[in-house]
């Protein structure tokens, strides 16, 4: 079969709001986060796509609650934003790629997200199962797509870029139809750029249309405070030696009055716009509404995750500043805009970050392009293969700390410093 038409790249915007942070891995109590405020602020700021997963604890439900409000219904019709979710990963060491569970998971996601269709569905963390299981799940998702349109585009996600490439090549060879989208995380950062150097050429040759870059802070590794520790404890797979090298680089940034996460975010978002363009978005960056692309120019797609409104405001400030510094940005079509103080500051900050990134990479040293094992050597799928039909996951109870859902304007609002 030919690739899906129209291509996903004609619609998916270059900035996606991720919701992995709406989860106890990143935050002790995800119900205490201003998730509705984050979603509303993101939409009001021009973000038009949201990435989630059943594996992210209550994330799908929290996103669905935020979208099922009069504010969204009155201002943002469903056709104006995109929902990306996943199937297959049930728990930390539980995976089920069977057709029956794929269909159950899709129906559950539709209900949680309060929608009639899902724009993109990935097979989640494909390196933990066999290639045949991935092929089975992809085939079932395409069957659902063709039967009733509840799924529009189909892809895979995971960490090891070589595995993603091998699976994309296998699926094209076995089915004659390329994947619409392949997402990796923590593989285009200040510490690791294998998504660009290793994966992009092979994925393009396999006919993949779109490759988003997720987790530009390497799941919180590239932060002044170190890796995030939520209610599940220290789950981050990075070795202590790598953490130590990042800490050294962080202290270098501190000495300049900067923060490593600020450098890392701006560097990754800005450089991926160009590096990921070959399998990026045709939607013009900076538009407040999604406009079908022309196919003439593309920009790399990034997925950003935040835990509060201040983080969202800071990240969007960085994004706009990056766009200000683009030569062909629609922000800079007039001579007035080209000479504006905002553009001058953006260009100066761009150079500053580029120079600091060089030193950060030197300090990370031999750990550059290191990728931790995924899965680890002791992994075993705990999902019983003998059950005739998988039991649904229990839904987390509402946190006793936060019974009410936050709305736009709740705590977290404030003037943010420039990044």
Coordinates of N, CA and C in Angstrom, one line a residue, residues 53-189:
X53 N -0.1 9.2 26.6 CA -0.1 7.7 26.6 C -0.8 7.1 27.8
X54 N -1.4 5.9 27.6 CA -2.0 5.3 28.8 C -1.0 4.9 29.9
X55 N 0.3 4.8 29.4 CA 1.3 4.4 30.4 C 1.7 5.6 31.3
X56 N 1.3 6.8 30.9 CA 1.6 8.0 31.7 C 0.6 8.2 32.9
X57 N 0.3 7.2 33.6 CA -0.6 7.3 34.7 C -1.9 8.0 34.3
X58 N -2.3 9.0 35.0 CA -3.6 9.7 34.7 C -3.5 10.7 33.6
X59 N -2.4 10.7 32.8 CA -2.2 11.8 31.8 C -3.3 11.9 30.8
X60 N -3.8 10.8 30.3 CA -4.8 10.8 29.3 C -6.1 11.4 29.9
X61 N -6.4 11.0 31.1 CA -7.7 11.5 31.8 C -7.5 13.0 32.1
X62 N -6.4 13.4 32.5 CA -6.2 14.9 32.9 C -6.2 15.7 31.6
X63 N -5.6 15.2 30.5 CA -5.7 15.9 29.2 C -7.1 16.0 28.7
X64 N -7.8 14.9 28.8 CA -9.2 14.8 28.4 C -10.1 15.8 29.2
X65 N -9.9 15.9 30.5 CA -10.7 16.8 31.3 C -10.4 18.3 30.9
X66 N -9.1 18.6 30.6 CA -8.8 19.9 30.2 C -9.4 20.3 28.8
X67 N -9.5 19.3 27.9 CA -10.1 19.6 26.6 C -11.6 19.6 26.6
X68 N -12.2 18.9 27.6 CA -13.7 18.9 27.7 C -14.2 20.0 28.6
X69 N -13.9 21.2 28.2 CA -14.3 22.4 29.0 C -14.9 23.4 28.0
X70 N -15.7 24.3 28.5 CA -16.4 25.3 27.7 C -15.3 26.2 27.0
X71 N -14.2 26.5 27.7 CA -13.2 27.3 27.1 C -12.6 26.7 25.8
X72 N -12.4 25.4 25.8 CA -11.9 24.7 24.6 C -13.0 24.6 23.6
X73 N -14.2 24.1 24.0 CA -15.3 23.9 23.1 C -15.6 25.2 22.4
X74 N -15.6 26.4 23.1 CA -16.0 27.7 22.5 C -14.9 28.3 21.6
X75 N -13.6 27.9 21.8 CA -12.6 28.6 21.1 C -11.7 27.7 20.2
X76 N -11.7 26.4 20.5 CA -10.8 25.5 19.7 C -11.6 24.3 19.3
X77 N -12.2 24.3 18.1 CA -12.9 23.0 17.7 C -11.9 21.9 17.6
X78 N -12.4 20.7 17.7 CA -11.6 19.5 17.7 C -10.7 19.4 16.4
X79 N -11.2 19.9 15.3 CA -10.5 19.8 14.0 C -9.2 20.7 14.1
X80 N -9.1 21.6 15.0 CA -8.1 22.6 15.1 C -6.9 22.2 16.0
X81 N -7.0 21.0 16.6 CA -5.8 20.5 17.4 C -5.7 19.0 17.2
X82 N -4.5 18.5 17.5 CA -4.1 17.1 17.2 C -3.8 16.4 18.5
X83 N -4.3 15.1 18.6 CA -4.0 14.3 19.7 C -3.2 13.1 19.3
X84 N -2.1 12.8 20.0 CA -1.2 11.7 19.7 C -1.2 10.9 21.0
X85 N -1.5 9.6 20.9 CA -1.4 8.7 22.0 C -0.7 7.4 21.6
X86 N -0.7 6.4 22.5 CA 0.0 5.2 22.3 C -0.7 3.9 22.7
X87 N -0.2 2.8 22.3 CA -0.8 1.5 22.7 C 0.4 0.6 23.0
X88 N 0.2 -0.5 23.8 CA 1.1 -1.5 23.9 C 1.9 -1.6 25.2
X89 N 2.2 -0.4 25.8 CA 2.9 -0.4 27.1 C 1.9 -0.3 28.2
X90 N 1.8 -1.3 29.0 CA 0.7 -1.3 30.0 C 1.3 -0.9 31.4
X91 N 2.5 -1.2 31.6 CA 3.2 -0.8 32.9 C 4.7 -0.8 32.7
X92 N 5.4 -0.7 33.8 CA 6.8 -0.6 33.8 C 7.5 -1.8 33.1
X93 N 6.9 -2.9 33.4 CA 7.5 -4.2 32.8 C 6.3 -5.0 32.2
X94 N 5.3 -4.3 31.7 CA 4.1 -5.0 31.1 C 3.8 -4.5 29.8
X95 N 3.8 -5.4 28.8 CA 3.6 -5.0 27.4 C 2.6 -5.9 26.8
X96 N 1.6 -5.4 26.0 CA 0.6 -6.2 25.3 C 0.3 -5.6 24.0
X97 N 0.9 -6.3 22.9 CA 0.7 -5.8 21.6 C -0.3 -6.6 20.8
X98 N -1.1 -7.4 21.5 CA -2.1 -8.3 20.9 C -3.2 -7.4 20.2
X99 N -3.8 -7.9 19.1 CA -4.9 -7.2 18.5 C -6.1 -6.8 19.5
X100 N -6.4 -7.8 20.4 CA -7.5 -7.5 21.3 C -7.1 -6.4 22.2
X101 N -5.9 -6.3 22.8 CA -5.6 -5.3 23.7 C -5.4 -3.9 22.9
X102 N -4.9 -4.0 21.7 CA -4.8 -2.7 20.9 C -6.2 -2.1 20.8
X103 N -7.2 -2.9 20.5 CA -8.6 -2.4 20.3 C -9.1 -1.9 21.7
X104 N -8.9 -2.6 22.7 CA -9.3 -2.2 24.1 C -8.6 -0.9 24.4
X105 N -7.4 -0.8 24.2 CA -6.6 0.4 24.5 C -7.1 1.7 23.7
X106 N -7.4 1.4 22.5 CA -7.9 2.6 21.6 C -9.2 3.0 22.2
X107 N -10.1 2.1 22.5 CA -11.4 2.5 23.0 C -11.3 3.3 24.3
X108 N -10.4 2.8 25.2 CA -10.2 3.5 26.5 C -9.6 4.9 26.2
X109 N -8.7 5.0 25.3 CA -8.1 6.4 25.1 C -9.1 7.3 24.5
X110 N -10.0 6.8 23.6 CA -11.1 7.7 23.1 C -12.0 8.2 24.2
X111 N -12.3 7.3 25.1 CA -13.2 7.7 26.2 C -12.5 8.7 27.1
X112 N -11.2 8.4 27.5 CA -10.5 9.3 28.4 C -10.3 10.6 27.8
X113 N -9.9 10.7 26.5 CA -9.7 11.9 25.8 C -10.9 12.6 25.3
X114 N -12.0 11.9 25.5 CA -13.4 12.5 25.1 C -13.4 13.0 23.7
X115 N -13.0 12.1 22.8 CA -12.9 12.4 21.3 C -13.4 11.2 20.5
X116 N -13.8 11.4 19.3 CA -14.2 10.4 18.4 C -13.1 9.7 17.6
X117 N -11.9 10.4 17.6 CA -10.8 9.9 16.8 C -9.5 10.4 17.4
X118 N -8.4 9.6 17.1 CA -7.1 9.9 17.5 C -6.2 10.2 16.3
X119 N -5.6 11.3 16.2 CA -4.8 11.7 15.0 C -3.6 10.8 14.8
X120 N -2.9 10.5 15.9 CA -1.8 9.6 15.7 C -1.8 8.6 16.9
X121 N -1.5 7.3 16.6 CA -1.3 6.3 17.6 C 0.0 5.6 17.3
X122 N 0.9 5.6 18.4 CA 2.2 4.9 18.3 C 2.1 3.6 19.0
X123 N 2.8 2.6 18.5 CA 3.2 1.5 19.4 C 4.3 1.9 20.3
X124 N 4.0 1.8 21.6 CA 4.8 2.5 22.6 C 6.0 1.6 23.1
X125 N 7.2 2.2 23.0 CA 8.5 1.5 23.5 C 8.6 0.1 22.8
X126 N 8.8 0.2 21.5 CA 8.8 -1.1 20.7 C 10.0 -2.0 21.0
X127 N 11.1 -1.4 21.6 CA 12.2 -2.3 21.8 C 12.0 -3.4 22.9
X128 N 10.9 -3.3 23.6 CA 10.6 -4.3 24.7 C 9.9 -5.5 24.2
X129 N 9.5 -5.5 22.9 CA 8.8 -6.7 22.4 C 9.4 -7.2 21.1
X130 N 8.9 -8.2 20.6 CA 9.5 -8.8 19.3 C 9.1 -8.0 18.1
X131 N 9.9 -8.1 17.0 CA 9.4 -7.4 15.8 C 8.1 -7.9 15.3
X132 N 7.8 -9.2 15.5 CA 6.5 -9.8 15.0 C 5.3 -9.2 15.8
X133 N 5.6 -8.9 17.1 CA 4.5 -8.3 17.9 C 4.3 -6.9 17.5
X134 N 5.3 -6.1 17.1 CA 5.2 -4.8 16.6 C 4.4 -4.8 15.3
X135 N 4.8 -5.7 14.4 CA 4.1 -5.8 13.1 C 2.6 -6.1 13.3
X136 N 2.3 -7.0 14.3 CA 0.9 -7.3 14.6 C 0.1 -6.1 15.0
X137 N 0.7 -5.3 15.9 CA 0.0 -4.2 16.5 C -0.2 -3.1 15.4
X138 N 0.9 -2.9 14.6 CA 0.8 -1.9 13.5 C -0.3 -2.3 12.5
X139 N -0.4 -3.6 12.2 CA -1.4 -4.1 11.3 C -2.8 -3.8 11.8
X140 N -3.0 -4.1 13.1 CA -4.3 -3.9 13.8 C -4.7 -2.4 13.8
X141 N -3.7 -1.5 14.1 CA -4.0 -0.1 14.1 C -4.4 0.4 12.7
X142 N -3.7 -0.1 11.7 CA -4.1 0.2 10.3 C -5.5 -0.3 10.0
X143 N -5.8 -1.5 10.5 CA -7.1 -2.1 10.3 C -8.2 -1.2 10.9
X144 N -8.0 -0.7 12.1 CA -8.9 0.2 12.7 C -9.0 1.5 11.9
X145 N -7.9 2.0 11.5 CA -7.9 3.2 10.6 C -8.8 3.0 9.4
X146 N -8.7 1.9 8.7 CA -9.4 1.7 7.5 C -10.9 1.3 7.8
X147 N -11.2 0.7 9.0 CA -12.6 0.3 9.3 C -13.4 1.5 9.6
X148 N -13.0 2.4 10.6 CA -13.9 3.4 11.1 C -13.2 4.8 11.3
X149 N -11.9 4.9 11.0 CA -11.3 6.2 11.1 C -11.0 6.7 12.5
X150 N -11.2 5.8 13.5 CA -10.9 6.2 14.9 C -9.4 6.4 15.1
X151 N -8.6 5.9 14.2 CA -7.1 6.2 14.2 C -6.8 6.8 12.8
X152 N -6.1 7.9 12.7 CA -5.8 8.5 11.5 C -4.4 8.1 10.9
X153 N -3.4 8.2 11.8 CA -2.0 7.9 11.4 C -1.4 7.0 12.4
X154 N -0.5 6.1 11.9 CA 0.1 5.0 12.7 C 1.6 5.1 12.7
X155 N 2.2 4.9 13.9 CA 3.7 5.0 14.0 C 4.2 4.1 15.2
X156 N 5.5 4.3 15.4 CA 6.1 3.6 16.5 C 7.0 4.6 17.3
X157 N 7.2 4.3 18.6 CA 8.1 5.1 19.4 C 9.0 4.2 20.3
X158 N 10.1 4.8 20.7 CA 11.0 4.0 21.5 C 12.3 4.8 21.7
X159 N 13.3 4.2 22.4 CA 14.5 4.8 22.7 C 15.7 4.4 21.7
X160 N 16.0 3.2 21.5 CA 17.2 2.8 20.7 C 16.9 3.1 19.2
X161 N 17.7 4.0 18.7 CA 17.4 4.5 17.3 C 17.7 3.3 16.3
X162 N 18.6 2.5 16.6 CA 18.8 1.4 15.6 C 17.6 0.4 15.6
X163 N 17.0 0.2 16.7 CA 15.8 -0.7 16.7 C 14.7 0.0 15.9
X164 N 14.5 1.3 16.1 CA 13.4 2.0 15.4 C 13.7 1.9 13.9
X165 N 14.9 2.1 13.5 CA 15.2 2.0 12.1 C 14.9 0.6 11.5
X166 N 15.4 -0.4 12.2 CA 15.2 -1.8 11.8 C 13.7 -2.1 11.7
X167 N 12.9 -1.6 12.6 CA 11.5 -1.9 12.6 C 10.8 -1.2 11.4
X168 N 11.2 0.1 11.2 CA 10.6 0.9 10.1 C 10.9 0.2 8.8
X169 N 12.1 -0.3 8.6 CA 12.5 -1.0 7.4 C 11.7 -2.3 7.2
X170 N 11.6 -3.0 8.3 CA 10.9 -4.3 8.3 C 9.4 -4.1 7.9
X171 N 8.8 -3.1 8.5 CA 7.3 -2.9 8.3 C 7.1 -2.5 6.8
X172 N 8.0 -1.6 6.3 CA 7.9 -1.3 4.9 C 8.0 -2.5 4.0
X173 N 9.0 -3.3 4.3 CA 9.3 -4.5 3.5 C 8.1 -5.5 3.6
X174 N 7.6 -5.7 4.8 CA 6.6 -6.7 5.0 C 5.2 -6.3 4.5
X175 N 4.9 -5.0 4.6 CA 3.5 -4.5 4.3 C 3.4 -3.7 3.0
X176 N 4.6 -3.2 2.6 CA 4.5 -2.3 1.4 C 4.1 -0.9 1.7
X177 N 3.8 -0.6 3.0 CA 3.4 0.7 3.4 C 4.3 1.2 4.5
X178 N 4.8 2.4 4.3 CA 5.7 3.0 5.3 C 5.0 3.5 6.6
X179 N 5.6 3.5 7.7 CA 5.1 4.2 8.9 C 4.9 5.7 8.6
X180 N 3.8 6.2 9.2 CA 3.6 7.6 9.1 C 4.6 8.4 9.9
X181 N 4.9 7.9 11.1 CA 5.7 8.7 12.1 C 6.5 7.7 13.0
X182 N 7.7 8.2 13.4 CA 8.5 7.5 14.3 C 9.1 8.5 15.3
X183 N 8.8 8.3 16.6 CA 9.3 9.2 17.6 C 10.3 8.5 18.5
X184 N 11.4 9.3 18.8 CA 12.4 8.8 19.8 C 12.5 9.9 20.8
X185 N 13.1 9.6 21.9 CA 13.2 10.6 23.0 C 14.7 10.5 23.5
X186 N 15.2 11.6 24.0 CA 16.5 11.8 24.6 C 17.6 11.4 23.6
X187 N 17.3 11.5 22.3 CA 18.3 11.1 21.3 C 18.7 12.3 20.4
X188 N 18.2 13.5 20.7 CA 18.7 14.7 20.1 C 18.7 15.8 21.2
X189 N 19.8 15.7 21.9 CA 20.1 16.6 23.1 C 21.5 17.1 23.0

